[in-house]
XYZ file of C-alpha atoms in Angstrom:
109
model
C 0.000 0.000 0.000
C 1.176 3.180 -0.701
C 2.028 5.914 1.760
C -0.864 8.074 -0.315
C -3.235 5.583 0.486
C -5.599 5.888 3.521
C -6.098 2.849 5.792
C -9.170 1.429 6.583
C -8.431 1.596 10.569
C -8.302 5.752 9.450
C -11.851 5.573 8.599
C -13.473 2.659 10.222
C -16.335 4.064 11.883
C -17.757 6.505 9.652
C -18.604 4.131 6.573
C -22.113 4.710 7.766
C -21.664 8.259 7.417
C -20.155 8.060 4.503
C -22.596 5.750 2.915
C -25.346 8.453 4.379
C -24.025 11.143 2.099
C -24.448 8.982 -0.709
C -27.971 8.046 -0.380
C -29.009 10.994 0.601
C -27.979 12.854 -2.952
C -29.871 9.847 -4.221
C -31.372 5.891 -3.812
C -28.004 3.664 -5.028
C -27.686 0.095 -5.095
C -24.571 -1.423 -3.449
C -21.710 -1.511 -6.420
C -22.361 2.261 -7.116
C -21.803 2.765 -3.456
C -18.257 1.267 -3.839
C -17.699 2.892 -6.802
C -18.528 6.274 -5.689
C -16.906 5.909 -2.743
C -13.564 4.837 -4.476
C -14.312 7.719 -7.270
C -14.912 10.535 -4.701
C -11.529 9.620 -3.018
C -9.266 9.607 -6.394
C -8.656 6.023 -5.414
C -7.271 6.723 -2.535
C -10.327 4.984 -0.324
C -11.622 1.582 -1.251
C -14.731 -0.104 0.633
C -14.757 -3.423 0.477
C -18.083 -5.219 -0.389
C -18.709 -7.145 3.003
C -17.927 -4.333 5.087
C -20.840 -2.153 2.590
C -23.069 -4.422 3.667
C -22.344 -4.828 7.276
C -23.016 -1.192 7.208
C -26.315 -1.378 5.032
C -27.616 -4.102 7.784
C -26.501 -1.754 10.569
C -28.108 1.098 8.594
C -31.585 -0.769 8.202
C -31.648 -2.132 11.742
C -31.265 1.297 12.529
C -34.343 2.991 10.525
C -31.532 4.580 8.737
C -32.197 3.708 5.444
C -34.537 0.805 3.553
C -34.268 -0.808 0.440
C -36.759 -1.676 -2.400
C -36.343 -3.328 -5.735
C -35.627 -1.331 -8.918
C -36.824 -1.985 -12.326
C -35.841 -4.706 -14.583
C -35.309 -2.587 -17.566
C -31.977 -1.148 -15.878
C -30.446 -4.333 -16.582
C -30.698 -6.789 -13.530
C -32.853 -6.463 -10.421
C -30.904 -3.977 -7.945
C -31.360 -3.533 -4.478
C -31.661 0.164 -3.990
C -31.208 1.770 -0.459
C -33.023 5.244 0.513
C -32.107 7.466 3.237
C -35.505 7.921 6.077
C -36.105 10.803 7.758
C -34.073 9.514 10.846
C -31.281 8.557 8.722
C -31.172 12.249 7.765
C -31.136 13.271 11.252
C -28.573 10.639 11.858
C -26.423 11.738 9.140
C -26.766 15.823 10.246
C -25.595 14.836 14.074
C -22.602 12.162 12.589
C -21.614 15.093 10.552
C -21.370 17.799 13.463
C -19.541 14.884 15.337
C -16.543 14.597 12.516
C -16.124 18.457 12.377
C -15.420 18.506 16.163
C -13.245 15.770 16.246
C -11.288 17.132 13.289
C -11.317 20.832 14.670
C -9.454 18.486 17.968
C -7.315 16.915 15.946
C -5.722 19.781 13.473
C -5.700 21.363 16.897
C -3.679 18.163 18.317
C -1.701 17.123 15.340
């Protein structure tokens, strides 16, 4: 791995934010998730499959976000995931959370 590259103990703990942001700009299914997340982060970030959906489950068992079926003519049958109105709420207060612990730690570091 290169030195550029982030590590996944770095981020671990805010894939559900992360995965938030995404569905709440629109519904995805679960390969554009890891697509967009490597995409957004020039590469730099990859999110492996299983640990996407640990995170979905943990984001439905939540009330977070639910999933329906999309339409055939795409291609395949995707699962698509939507963001509920406490996942937005959820999202908002995880947000305010990582801008005070970053203010801390540009402050420590």
């Amino acid at each position: 791995m290169s030195e550029s590259k982030l590590t996944s103990d770095l981020l671990r703990g805010h894939t559900d934010t992360m995965m938030l942001r995404l569905v709440s700009e629109a519904d995805r299914y679960g390969y554009e998730i890891v697509k967009l997340l490597a995409e957004r982060s020039g590469g730099d970030y990859e999110l492996k499959e299983a640990t996407m959906y640990s995170s979905v489950r943990r984001l439905e068992v939540d009330g977070d976000i639910e999933w329906y079926w999309g339409d055939e003519s795409q291609g395949g049958r995707r699962k698509y995931f939507r963001m509920t109105e406490k996942g937005k709420a959820t999202y908002d207060r995880n947000k305010r959370n990582w801008e005070y612990a970053k203010r801390v730690l540009d402050n420590l570091l």
